[in-house]
PDB file of C-alpha atoms in Angstrom:
ATOM      1  CA  UNK A   1     -14.367 -88.661   3.146  1.00 56.00           C
ATOM      2  CA  UNK A   2     -12.119 -87.339   5.600  1.00 69.00           C
ATOM      3  CA  UNK A   3     -12.150 -84.090   6.462  1.00 75.00           C
ATOM      4  CA  UNK A   4      -8.922 -82.075   4.889  1.00 80.00           C
ATOM      5  CA  UNK A   5      -6.553 -80.738   7.806  1.00 85.00           C
ATOM      6  CA  UNK A   6      -3.708 -77.973   7.967  1.00 84.00           C
ATOM      7  CA  UNK A   7      -1.430 -81.104   7.848  1.00 88.00           C
ATOM      8  CA  UNK A   8      -2.594 -82.096   4.852  1.00 89.00           C
ATOM      9  CA  UNK A   9      -2.286 -78.373   3.000  1.00 89.00           C
ATOM     10  CA  UNK A  10       1.110 -77.972   4.823  1.00 91.00           C
ATOM     11  CA  UNK A  11       1.297 -81.533   3.131  1.00 92.00           C
ATOM     12  CA  UNK A  12       0.834 -80.397  -0.514  1.00 91.00           C
ATOM     13  CA  UNK A  13       2.256 -76.916  -0.358  1.00 92.00           C
ATOM     14  CA  UNK A  14       6.081 -78.548   1.246  1.00 93.00           C
ATOM     15  CA  UNK A  15       5.066 -76.209   4.315  1.00 92.00           C
ATOM     16  CA  UNK A  16       5.275 -76.482   7.986  1.00 90.00           C
ATOM     17  CA  UNK A  17       2.197 -76.749   9.011  1.00 88.00           C
ATOM     18  CA  UNK A  18       2.608 -72.963  10.712  1.00 88.00           C
ATOM     19  CA  UNK A  19       3.270 -71.487   7.309  1.00 90.00           C
ATOM     20  CA  UNK A  20      -0.274 -72.448   5.846  1.00 86.00           C
ATOM     21  CA  UNK A  21      -1.613 -71.084   8.941  1.00 83.00           C
ATOM     22  CA  UNK A  22      -0.050 -67.847   8.843  1.00 84.00           C
ATOM     23  CA  UNK A  23      -1.078 -67.902   5.124  1.00 83.00           C
ATOM     24  CA  UNK A  24      -4.832 -68.581   5.308  1.00 78.00           C
ATOM     25  CA  UNK A  25      -4.930 -66.416   8.813  1.00 72.00           C
ATOM     26  CA  UNK A  26      -3.323 -63.546   6.919  1.00 68.00           C
ATOM     27  CA  UNK A  27      -1.259 -63.147  10.060  1.00 70.00           C
ATOM     28  CA  UNK A  28       0.723 -59.911   9.368  1.00 65.00           C
ATOM     29  CA  UNK A  29       3.335 -59.957  11.725  1.00 73.00           C
ATOM     30  CA  UNK A  30       4.804 -63.080   9.771  1.00 76.00           C
ATOM     31  CA  UNK A  31       6.556 -62.114   5.565  1.00 83.00           C
ATOM     32  CA  UNK A  32       6.415 -65.012   4.041  1.00 87.00           C
ATOM     33  CA  UNK A  33       7.476 -64.961   0.244  1.00 89.00           C
ATOM     34  CA  UNK A  34       3.972 -64.546  -2.369  1.00 87.00           C
ATOM     35  CA  UNK A  35       5.428 -67.359  -4.114  1.00 90.00           C
ATOM     36  CA  UNK A  36       4.748 -69.851  -0.922  1.00 90.00           C
ATOM     37  CA  UNK A  37       1.974 -67.659  -0.359  1.00 86.00           C
ATOM     38  CA  UNK A  38       0.581 -68.759  -3.927  1.00 88.00           C
ATOM     39  CA  UNK A  39       1.166 -72.352  -3.534  1.00 91.00           C
ATOM     40  CA  UNK A  40      -0.587 -72.530  -0.008  1.00 89.00           C
ATOM     41  CA  UNK A  41      -3.522 -71.619  -1.673  1.00 85.00           C
ATOM     42  CA  UNK A  42      -3.266 -73.696  -3.799  1.00 88.00           C
ATOM     43  CA  UNK A  43      -2.645 -76.428  -2.026  1.00 88.00           C
ATOM     44  CA  UNK A  44      -5.918 -75.942   0.001  1.00 84.00           C
ATOM     45  CA  UNK A  45      -8.458 -75.410  -2.941  1.00 79.00           C
ATOM     46  CA  UNK A  46      -6.758 -78.226  -4.465  1.00 84.00           C
ATOM     47  CA  UNK A  47      -7.789 -80.021  -1.195  1.00 83.00           C
ATOM     48  CA  UNK A  48     -10.898 -78.454  -0.457  1.00 79.00           C
ATOM     49  CA  UNK A  49      -9.673 -76.906   2.234  1.00 78.00           C
ATOM     50  CA  UNK A  50     -12.182 -75.706   4.989  1.00 65.00           C
ATOM     51  CA  UNK A  51     -10.831 -73.105   8.069  1.00 61.00           C
ATOM     52  CA  UNK A  52     -12.826 -73.756  11.267  1.00 56.00           C
ATOM     53  CA  UNK A  53     -13.703 -70.588  12.483  1.00 50.00           C
ATOM     54  CA  UNK A  54     -14.876 -71.849  15.765  1.00 47.00           C
ATOM     55  CA  UNK A  55     -11.542 -72.387  16.208  1.00 50.00           C
ATOM     56  CA  UNK A  56     -10.059 -69.932  14.344  1.00 51.00           C
ATOM     57  CA  UNK A  57     -12.180 -67.122  16.615  1.00 49.00           C
ATOM     58  CA  UNK A  58     -11.354 -69.357  19.962  1.00 42.00           C
ATOM     59  CA  UNK A  59      -7.473 -68.965  19.108  1.00 49.00           C
ATOM     60  CA  UNK A  60      -7.461 -65.530  17.502  1.00 51.00           C
ATOM     61  CA  UNK A  61      -9.922 -63.492  20.304  1.00 55.00           C
ATOM     62  CA  UNK A  62     -12.287 -62.357  17.461  1.00 70.00           C
ATOM     63  CA  UNK A  63     -14.672 -63.969  14.730  1.00 75.00           C
ATOM     64  CA  UNK A  64     -14.356 -61.923  12.016  1.00 84.00           C
ATOM     65  CA  UNK A  65     -18.020 -61.839  11.475  1.00 87.00           C
ATOM     66  CA  UNK A  66     -18.966 -58.470  10.791  1.00 91.00           C
ATOM     67  CA  UNK A  67     -23.115 -57.519  11.258  1.00 89.00           C
ATOM     68  CA  UNK A  68     -25.211 -55.561   9.851  1.00 91.00           C
ATOM     69  CA  UNK A  69     -28.714 -54.866  12.204  1.00 87.00           C
ATOM     70  CA  UNK A  70     -31.595 -52.689  10.163  1.00 86.00           C
ATOM     71  CA  UNK A  71     -35.078 -52.219  11.274  1.00 76.00           C
ATOM     72  CA  UNK A  72     -37.762 -52.713   8.568  1.00 72.00           C
ATOM     73  CA  UNK A  73     -41.648 -52.225  10.078  1.00 73.00           C
ATOM     74  CA  UNK A  74     -44.829 -53.032   8.498  1.00 73.00           C
ATOM     75  CA  UNK A  75     -45.547 -49.371   7.460  1.00 76.00           C
ATOM     76  CA  UNK A  76     -42.066 -49.026   5.675  1.00 83.00           C
ATOM     77  CA  UNK A  77     -42.855 -48.403   2.381  1.00 89.00           C
ATOM     78  CA  UNK A  78     -39.744 -49.043   0.550  1.00 91.00           C
ATOM     79  CA  UNK A  79     -38.460 -52.002   2.507  1.00 89.00           C
ATOM     80  CA  UNK A  80     -34.238 -52.181   3.856  1.00 90.00           C
ATOM     81  CA  UNK A  81     -33.198 -54.929   1.719  1.00 90.00           C
ATOM     82  CA  UNK A  82     -34.676 -53.358  -1.648  1.00 92.00           C
ATOM     83  CA  UNK A  83     -33.335 -49.746  -1.007  1.00 93.00           C
ATOM     84  CA  UNK A  84     -30.043 -50.873   0.862  1.00 95.00           C
ATOM     85  CA  UNK A  85     -29.332 -53.367  -1.722  1.00 94.00           C
ATOM     86  CA  UNK A  86     -27.025 -51.569  -3.535  1.00 96.00           C
ATOM     87  CA  UNK A  87     -25.006 -50.938   0.063  1.00 96.00           C
ATOM     88  CA  UNK A  88     -25.144 -54.115   1.415  1.00 96.00           C
ATOM     89  CA  UNK A  89     -23.668 -55.800  -2.071  1.00 96.00           C
ATOM     90  CA  UNK A  90     -21.020 -53.758  -1.915  1.00 96.00           C
ATOM     91  CA  UNK A  91     -20.405 -53.828   1.640  1.00 96.00           C
ATOM     92  CA  UNK A  92     -20.004 -57.197   1.375  1.00 95.00           C
ATOM     93  CA  UNK A  93     -17.523 -57.465  -0.717  1.00 94.00           C
ATOM     94  CA  UNK A  94     -15.373 -54.960   1.153  1.00 94.00           C
ATOM     95  CA  UNK A  95     -15.829 -56.955   4.352  1.00 92.00           C
ATOM     96  CA  UNK A  96     -14.737 -60.294   1.980  1.00 89.00           C
ATOM     97  CA  UNK A  97     -11.617 -58.230   0.526  1.00 88.00           C
ATOM     98  CA  UNK A  98     -10.316 -57.828   4.423  1.00 86.00           C
ATOM     99  CA  UNK A  99     -10.988 -61.654   5.615  1.00 84.00           C
ATOM    100  CA  UNK A 100     -14.755 -60.737   7.859  1.00 89.00           C
ATOM    101  CA  UNK A 101     -17.499 -62.130   6.795  1.00 89.00           C
ATOM    102  CA  UNK A 102     -20.775 -60.083   6.625  1.00 92.00           C
ATOM    103  CA  UNK A 103     -24.256 -61.011   8.953  1.00 88.00           C
ATOM    104  CA  UNK A 104     -26.973 -59.249   8.077  1.00 89.00           C
ATOM    105  CA  UNK A 105     -30.244 -59.519  10.202  1.00 85.00           C
ATOM    106  CA  UNK A 106     -33.686 -57.705  10.173  1.00 83.00           C
ATOM    107  CA  UNK A 107     -34.547 -56.053  14.193  1.00 76.00           C
ATOM    108  CA  UNK A 108     -38.029 -56.547  14.735  1.00 71.00           C
ATOM    109  CA  UNK A 109     -39.130 -53.577  16.785  1.00 63.00           C
ATOM    110  CA  UNK A 110     -41.986 -54.642  18.423  1.00 65.00           C
ATOM    111  CA  UNK A 111     -39.899 -57.765  19.725  1.00 67.00           C
ATOM    112  CA  UNK A 112     -36.565 -56.852  19.734  1.00 62.00           C
ATOM    113  CA  UNK A 113     -33.834 -59.760  19.369  1.00 64.00           C
ATOM    114  CA  UNK A 114     -30.410 -59.098  19.989  1.00 64.00           C
ATOM    115  CA  UNK A 115     -29.173 -62.469  21.086  1.00 65.00           C
ATOM    116  CA  UNK A 116     -27.263 -62.646  18.074  1.00 64.00           C
ATOM    117  CA  UNK A 117     -24.556 -59.832  18.492  1.00 64.00           C
ATOM    118  CA  UNK A 118     -23.919 -62.024  21.975  1.00 61.00           C
ATOM    119  CA  UNK A 119     -24.379 -65.160  20.192  1.00 60.00           C
ATOM    120  CA  UNK A 120     -22.568 -64.459  17.326  1.00 61.00           C
ATOM    121  CA  UNK A 121     -19.829 -62.574  18.944  1.00 73.00           C
ATOM    122  CA  UNK A 122     -19.589 -60.163  16.522  1.00 81.00           C
ATOM    123  CA  UNK A 123     -16.241 -58.303  16.215  1.00 84.00           C
ATOM    124  CA  UNK A 124     -18.383 -54.760  14.961  1.00 87.00           C
ATOM    125  CA  UNK A 125     -21.920 -53.547  13.850  1.00 88.00           C
ATOM    126  CA  UNK A 126     -23.364 -51.334  11.119  1.00 92.00           C
ATOM    127  CA  UNK A 127     -26.768 -49.905  12.481  1.00 89.00           C
ATOM    128  CA  UNK A 128     -28.735 -48.748   9.767  1.00 91.00           C
ATOM    129  CA  UNK A 129     -31.522 -46.595  10.590  1.00 87.00           C
ATOM    130  CA  UNK A 130     -31.653 -46.813  14.536  1.00 79.00           C
ATOM    131  CA  UNK A 131     -33.886 -46.229  16.917  1.00 76.00           C
ATOM    132  CA  UNK A 132     -32.856 -44.501  19.964  1.00 71.00           C
ATOM    133  CA  UNK A 133     -33.646 -47.357  22.476  1.00 68.00           C
ATOM    134  CA  UNK A 134     -33.096 -49.765  20.176  1.00 66.00           C
ATOM    135  CA  UNK A 135     -29.429 -47.696  20.219  1.00 65.00           C
ATOM    136  CA  UNK A 136     -29.008 -48.558  24.076  1.00 65.00           C
ATOM    137  CA  UNK A 137     -29.865 -51.910  24.066  1.00 66.00           C
ATOM    138  CA  UNK A 138     -27.231 -53.132  20.848  1.00 68.00           C
ATOM    139  CA  UNK A 139     -24.797 -51.026  22.625  1.00 64.00           C
ATOM    140  CA  UNK A 140     -25.101 -53.402  26.024  1.00 66.00           C
ATOM    141  CA  UNK A 141     -24.251 -56.445  24.113  1.00 65.00           C
ATOM    142  CA  UNK A 142     -21.094 -55.387  22.003  1.00 65.00           C
ATOM    143  CA  UNK A 143     -18.372 -56.444  23.750  1.00 64.00           C
ATOM    144  CA  UNK A 144     -16.047 -53.942  24.960  1.00 60.00           C
ATOM    145  CA  UNK A 145     -14.229 -51.865  22.713  1.00 63.00           C
ATOM    146  CA  UNK A 146     -16.514 -53.702  19.692  1.00 75.00           C
ATOM    147  CA  UNK A 147     -16.801 -50.610  17.487  1.00 84.00           C
ATOM    148  CA  UNK A 148     -20.246 -50.017  16.121  1.00 86.00           C
ATOM    149  CA  UNK A 149     -21.369 -47.747  12.934  1.00 91.00           C
ATOM    150  CA  UNK A 150     -23.920 -46.161  12.516  1.00 90.00           C
ATOM    151  CA  UNK A 151     -25.905 -45.784   8.375  1.00 94.00           C
ATOM    152  CA  UNK A 152     -28.206 -42.721   8.143  1.00 92.00           C
ATOM    153  CA  UNK A 153     -28.993 -42.073  11.685  1.00 88.00           C
ATOM    154  CA  UNK A 154     -28.211 -39.192  14.201  1.00 87.00           C
ATOM    155  CA  UNK A 155     -27.469 -40.222  17.757  1.00 82.00           C
ATOM    156  CA  UNK A 156     -26.134 -38.255  20.474  1.00 78.00           C
ATOM    157  CA  UNK A 157     -23.399 -39.862  21.469  1.00 73.00           C
ATOM    158  CA  UNK A 158     -20.453 -39.055  21.060  1.00 69.00           C
ATOM    159  CA  UNK A 159     -18.766 -42.820  21.681  1.00 68.00           C
ATOM    160  CA  UNK A 160     -19.788 -44.402  18.023  1.00 77.00           C
ATOM    161  CA  UNK A 161     -19.850 -43.044  14.518  1.00 86.00           C
ATOM    162  CA  UNK A 162     -21.711 -42.261  11.967  1.00 90.00           C
ATOM    163  CA  UNK A 163     -22.738 -41.504   8.039  1.00 93.00           C
ATOM    164  CA  UNK A 164     -25.146 -39.776   6.816  1.00 92.00           C
ATOM    165  CA  UNK A 165     -25.607 -37.910   3.972  1.00 92.00           C
ATOM    166  CA  UNK A 166     -24.015 -34.444   3.959  1.00 93.00           C
ATOM    167  CA  UNK A 167     -27.955 -32.695   4.257  1.00 91.00           C
ATOM    168  CA  UNK A 168     -26.780 -29.149   4.862  1.00 91.00           C
ATOM    169  CA  UNK A 169     -24.406 -28.932   1.753  1.00 90.00           C
ATOM    170  CA  UNK A 170     -27.014 -31.007  -0.319  1.00 90.00           C
ATOM    171  CA  UNK A 171     -29.446 -27.887   0.241  1.00 91.00           C
ATOM    172  CA  UNK A 172     -27.672 -25.313   0.187  1.00 89.00           C
ATOM    173  CA  UNK A 173     -25.995 -26.589  -3.902  1.00 87.00           C
ATOM    174  CA  UNK A 174     -29.895 -27.695  -5.123  1.00 85.00           C
ATOM    175  CA  UNK A 175     -31.111 -24.015  -3.992  1.00 84.00           C
ATOM    176  CA  UNK A 176     -28.181 -22.440  -5.786  1.00 84.00           C
ATOM    177  CA  UNK A 177     -29.395 -24.453  -8.843  1.00 81.00           C
ATOM    178  CA  UNK A 178     -32.789 -23.270  -9.128  1.00 81.00           C
ATOM    179  CA  UNK A 179     -33.841 -20.365 -10.776  1.00 74.00           C
ATOM    180  CA  UNK A 180     -34.600 -17.645  -8.125  1.00 70.00           C
ATOM    181  CA  UNK A 181     -38.335 -18.025  -6.795  1.00 69.00           C
ATOM    182  CA  UNK A 182     -38.584 -21.666  -7.861  1.00 79.00           C
ATOM    183  CA  UNK A 183     -40.423 -23.734  -4.623  1.00 89.00           C
ATOM    184  CA  UNK A 184     -40.289 -27.327  -4.268  1.00 94.00           C
ATOM    185  CA  UNK A 185     -41.607 -29.673  -1.327  1.00 96.00           C
ATOM    186  CA  UNK A 186     -39.693 -31.886  -0.192  1.00 97.00           C
ATOM    187  CA  UNK A 187     -40.619 -36.141  -0.036  1.00 97.00           C
ATOM    188  CA  UNK A 188     -38.756 -38.662   1.693  1.00 95.00           C
ATOM    189  CA  UNK A 189     -39.763 -42.211   3.314  1.00 92.00           C
ATOM    190  CA  UNK A 190     -40.713 -42.515   7.510  1.00 89.00           C
ATOM    191  CA  UNK A 191     -37.501 -43.405   9.144  1.00 87.00           C
ATOM    192  CA  UNK A 192     -36.981 -45.340  12.334  1.00 81.00           C
ATOM    193  CA  UNK A 193     -34.943 -42.684  13.599  1.00 83.00           C
ATOM    194  CA  UNK A 194     -37.098 -39.286  13.886  1.00 85.00           C
ATOM    195  CA  UNK A 195     -33.272 -37.244  14.567  1.00 87.00           C
ATOM    196  CA  UNK A 196     -33.022 -37.966  10.699  1.00 88.00           C
ATOM    197  CA  UNK A 197     -36.523 -36.155  10.212  1.00 86.00           C
ATOM    198  CA  UNK A 198     -35.729 -33.687  11.806  1.00 89.00           C
ATOM    199  CA  UNK A 199     -32.356 -32.685  10.500  1.00 90.00           C
ATOM    200  CA  UNK A 200     -33.755 -32.587   6.882  1.00 90.00           C
ATOM    201  CA  UNK A 201     -36.965 -30.454   7.870  1.00 89.00           C
ATOM    202  CA  UNK A 202     -33.638 -28.286   9.268  1.00 92.00           C
ATOM    203  CA  UNK A 203     -31.347 -28.171   6.553  1.00 93.00           C
ATOM    204  CA  UNK A 204     -34.043 -27.313   4.340  1.00 92.00           C
ATOM    205  CA  UNK A 205     -35.108 -24.877   5.980  1.00 91.00           C
ATOM    206  CA  UNK A 206     -38.730 -26.159   4.763  1.00 92.00           C
ATOM    207  CA  UNK A 207     -41.981 -25.833   6.913  1.00 92.00           C
ATOM    208  CA  UNK A 208     -43.516 -29.226   8.093  1.00 92.00           C
ATOM    209  CA  UNK A 209     -46.335 -28.986   5.290  1.00 94.00           C
ATOM    210  CA  UNK A 210     -43.906 -28.641   2.876  1.00 95.00           C
ATOM    211  CA  UNK A 211     -42.344 -32.181   3.440  1.00 95.00           C
ATOM    212  CA  UNK A 212     -44.085 -35.661   3.620  1.00 95.00           C
ATOM    213  CA  UNK A 213     -42.328 -38.911   5.783  1.00 94.00           C
ATOM    214  CA  UNK A 214     -44.299 -40.699   4.258  1.00 94.00           C
ATOM    215  CA  UNK A 215     -45.277 -44.576   4.723  1.00 91.00           C
ATOM    216  CA  UNK A 216     -47.281 -47.343   3.238  1.00 91.00           C
ATOM    217  CA  UNK A 217     -50.814 -45.373   3.099  1.00 93.00           C
ATOM    218  CA  UNK A 218     -51.262 -44.642  -0.918  1.00 95.00           C
ATOM    219  CA  UNK A 219     -53.422 -41.779  -0.114  1.00 96.00           C
ATOM    220  CA  UNK A 220     -51.390 -39.664   2.444  1.00 95.00           C
ATOM    221  CA  UNK A 221     -48.665 -40.006  -0.561  1.00 96.00           C
ATOM    222  CA  UNK A 222     -51.441 -38.509  -3.515  1.00 97.00           C
ATOM    223  CA  UNK A 223     -52.959 -36.020  -1.534  1.00 97.00           C
ATOM    224  CA  UNK A 224     -49.756 -34.378  -0.703  1.00 97.00           C
ATOM    225  CA  UNK A 225     -48.362 -35.153  -4.360  1.00 97.00           C
ATOM    226  CA  UNK A 226     -51.825 -33.149  -5.433  1.00 96.00           C
ATOM    227  CA  UNK A 227     -51.100 -30.011  -2.509  1.00 96.00           C
ATOM    228  CA  UNK A 228     -48.246 -29.752  -3.864  1.00 96.00           C
ATOM    229  CA  UNK A 229     -48.792 -29.669  -8.203  1.00 94.00           C
ATOM    230  CA  UNK A 230     -47.254 -26.295  -8.597  1.00 92.00           C
ATOM    231  CA  UNK A 231     -43.815 -26.809  -7.378  1.00 93.00           C
ATOM    232  CA  UNK A 232     -40.299 -28.636  -8.199  1.00 94.00           C
ATOM    233  CA  UNK A 233     -40.826 -32.486  -5.801  1.00 96.00           C
ATOM    234  CA  UNK A 234     -37.810 -33.055  -4.154  1.00 96.00           C
ATOM    235  CA  UNK A 235     -37.981 -37.665  -3.705  1.00 97.00           C
ATOM    236  CA  UNK A 236     -35.126 -38.753  -1.201  1.00 96.00           C
ATOM    237  CA  UNK A 237     -34.791 -42.385  -2.403  1.00 96.00           C
ATOM    238  CA  UNK A 238     -34.768 -43.508  -6.033  1.00 97.00           C
ATOM    239  CA  UNK A 239     -37.225 -46.894  -5.379  1.00 97.00           C
ATOM    240  CA  UNK A 240     -39.813 -43.734  -3.992  1.00 97.00           C
ATOM    241  CA  UNK A 241     -39.049 -41.370  -6.620  1.00 97.00           C
ATOM    242  CA  UNK A 242     -40.430 -43.873  -9.448  1.00 97.00           C
ATOM    243  CA  UNK A 243     -43.657 -44.389  -7.096  1.00 96.00           C
ATOM    244  CA  UNK A 244     -44.360 -41.017  -6.933  1.00 97.00           C
ATOM    245  CA  UNK A 245     -43.916 -41.049 -10.540  1.00 97.00           C
ATOM    246  CA  UNK A 246     -47.608 -42.631 -10.922  1.00 96.00           C
ATOM    247  CA  UNK A 247     -48.716 -38.825 -10.102  1.00 96.00           C
ATOM    248  CA  UNK A 248     -46.218 -37.098 -11.107  1.00 96.00           C
ATOM    249  CA  UNK A 249     -43.239 -36.960 -14.265  1.00 96.00           C
ATOM    250  CA  UNK A 250     -39.985 -38.016 -14.568  1.00 95.00           C
ATOM    251  CA  UNK A 251     -39.006 -33.978 -15.648  1.00 94.00           C
ATOM    252  CA  UNK A 252     -40.877 -32.653 -12.404  1.00 94.00           C
ATOM    253  CA  UNK A 253     -38.533 -34.814 -10.419  1.00 96.00           C
ATOM    254  CA  UNK A 254     -35.373 -34.126  -8.374  1.00 94.00           C
ATOM    255  CA  UNK A 255     -34.454 -37.329  -6.940  1.00 96.00           C
ATOM    256  CA  UNK A 256     -31.508 -38.098  -4.143  1.00 95.00           C
ATOM    257  CA  UNK A 257     -30.249 -41.040  -5.140  1.00 95.00           C
ATOM    258  CA  UNK A 258     -29.411 -42.279  -1.514  1.00 94.00           C
ATOM    259  CA  UNK A 259     -29.922 -45.934  -2.866  1.00 95.00           C
ATOM    260  CA  UNK A 260     -26.895 -45.338  -4.848  1.00 95.00           C
ATOM    261  CA  UNK A 261     -28.745 -46.686  -8.104  1.00 95.00           C
ATOM    262  CA  UNK A 262     -29.545 -44.127 -10.087  1.00 94.00           C
ATOM    263  CA  UNK A 263     -29.949 -45.800 -13.612  1.00 94.00           C
ATOM    264  CA  UNK A 264     -33.412 -47.338 -12.705  1.00 95.00           C
ATOM    265  CA  UNK A 265     -34.788 -43.602 -13.324  1.00 96.00           C
ATOM    266  CA  UNK A 266     -35.744 -42.370 -16.578  1.00 95.00           C
ATOM    267  CA  UNK A 267     -33.374 -40.052 -18.370  1.00 92.00           C
ATOM    268  CA  UNK A 268     -35.407 -37.136 -18.012  1.00 92.00           C
ATOM    269  CA  UNK A 269     -34.789 -37.367 -14.081  1.00 94.00           C
ATOM    270  CA  UNK A 270     -33.046 -34.996 -12.598  1.00 92.00           C
ATOM    271  CA  UNK A 271     -30.183 -36.301 -10.222  1.00 93.00           C
ATOM    272  CA  UNK A 272     -28.595 -35.645  -6.792  1.00 93.00           C
ATOM    273  CA  UNK A 273     -25.961 -38.561  -6.488  1.00 93.00           C
ATOM    274  CA  UNK A 274     -23.660 -39.771  -3.279  1.00 93.00           C
ATOM    275  CA  UNK A 275     -19.276 -38.004  -4.233  1.00 91.00           C
ATOM    276  CA  UNK A 276     -18.386 -41.188  -2.430  1.00 93.00           C
ATOM    277  CA  UNK A 277     -19.603 -45.370  -1.908  1.00 94.00           C
ATOM    278  CA  UNK A 278     -21.342 -45.061   1.537  1.00 95.00           C
ATOM    279  CA  UNK A 279     -20.787 -48.777   1.941  1.00 96.00           C
ATOM    280  CA  UNK A 280     -17.358 -47.648   1.624  1.00 96.00           C
ATOM    281  CA  UNK A 281     -16.982 -44.924   3.624  1.00 95.00           C
ATOM    282  CA  UNK A 282     -18.995 -47.436   6.322  1.00 95.00           C
ATOM    283  CA  UNK A 283     -16.420 -50.294   5.877  1.00 95.00           C
ATOM    284  CA  UNK A 284     -13.452 -47.237   5.842  1.00 93.00           C
ATOM    285  CA  UNK A 285     -14.712 -45.747   8.914  1.00 92.00           C
ATOM    286  CA  UNK A 286     -15.188 -49.562  10.538  1.00 92.00           C
ATOM    287  CA  UNK A 287     -11.600 -51.191   9.800  1.00 90.00           C
ATOM    288  CA  UNK A 288      -9.672 -48.385  11.474  1.00 88.00           C
ATOM    289  CA  UNK A 289     -12.003 -48.534  14.476  1.00 86.00           C
ATOM    290  CA  UNK A 290     -11.529 -52.545  14.231  1.00 85.00           C
ATOM    291  CA  UNK A 291      -7.268 -51.299  13.450  1.00 81.00           C
ATOM    292  CA  UNK A 292      -7.997 -49.279  16.969  1.00 74.00           C
ATOM    293  CA  UNK A 293     -10.742 -49.442  18.694  1.00 64.00           C
ATOM    294  CA  UNK A 294     -10.001 -46.090  20.307  1.00 60.00           C
ATOM    295  CA  UNK A 295      -8.959 -44.040  18.070  1.00 63.00           C
ATOM    296  CA  UNK A 296     -10.732 -39.957  17.117  1.00 58.00           C
ATOM    297  CA  UNK A 297     -12.073 -41.786  13.675  1.00 66.00           C
ATOM    298  CA  UNK A 298     -14.641 -38.672  13.311  1.00 80.00           C
ATOM    299  CA  UNK A 299     -18.473 -39.238  11.690  1.00 84.00           C
ATOM    300  CA  UNK A 300     -18.436 -39.051   8.619  1.00 88.00           C
ATOM    301  CA  UNK A 301     -20.466 -36.280   6.361  1.00 88.00           C
ATOM    302  CA  UNK A 302     -20.895 -37.648   2.766  1.00 90.00           C
ATOM    303  CA  UNK A 303     -21.169 -34.627  -0.378  1.00 87.00           C
ATOM    304  CA  UNK A 304     -23.826 -35.227  -2.692  1.00 83.00           C
ATOM    305  CA  UNK A 305     -23.584 -34.120  -5.966  1.00 77.00           C
ATOM    306  CA  UNK A 306     -26.580 -32.197  -7.974  1.00 68.00           C
ATOM    307  CA  UNK A 307     -26.559 -33.125 -11.337  1.00 62.00           C
ATOM    308  CA  UNK A 308     -28.494 -31.573 -14.127  1.00 49.00           C
TER     309      UNK A 308
END
């Protein structure tokens, strides 16, 4: 079957080839009447026109492909595709609405391969749970000026933007919501980003003995829960909380819904939810940087709301 061309679409829509190109490539410098745009879209759909992304990338100097890179090790208690499933879904929708394709890839921390960044010539990268050593290698593989937005990571580099929960405000609100003298212990999944754990401990004000960075070591988790049987448990991540419920009742937990899936938890569980979608915040930051790579956009700390 003969491949449909721009010329075929133009003939079907009754417009010039240039107009078809402006419409399908969403060229903002050209004013095209809405009725004409709809005719072009209808013609492209009818003829099953598929854009040549390689040619488009060469002509525009960009690929319209954004990457999401994450680390998920054998010791991870909750695999990233599970804990970030809602994030990936929402981010893909936001990217698609703006004409971007999203490429999700896992980094092997033992044998990291960052060639995918250079090979695909990604316009920008979202990096989840970044290790310091991986971050440096990734940033070197990006094209000059390409934005890097770091999610759930703390990196000491003002050149790149970061999106994290507002831990300081979270624990302030949490402490204010508890009755006087009520103590709690904290469980969160062990992250590759070490500073993330340090930030949680610092903001909580808890002693290290009251914090568990959970791995896939079931016995470690069980022992920690038993040692703190007289305390409330604050658990970061809904899926981790569901596993903690093997040893504790739902009403004895306060769950910080970092996966943005509070509906998975029993009704009697107290929940802390993000005030904004993590994907929305990350995408808006990325989109701003794509429009103006060297803008003064700031790191984003997402507030959390405590519910009884």
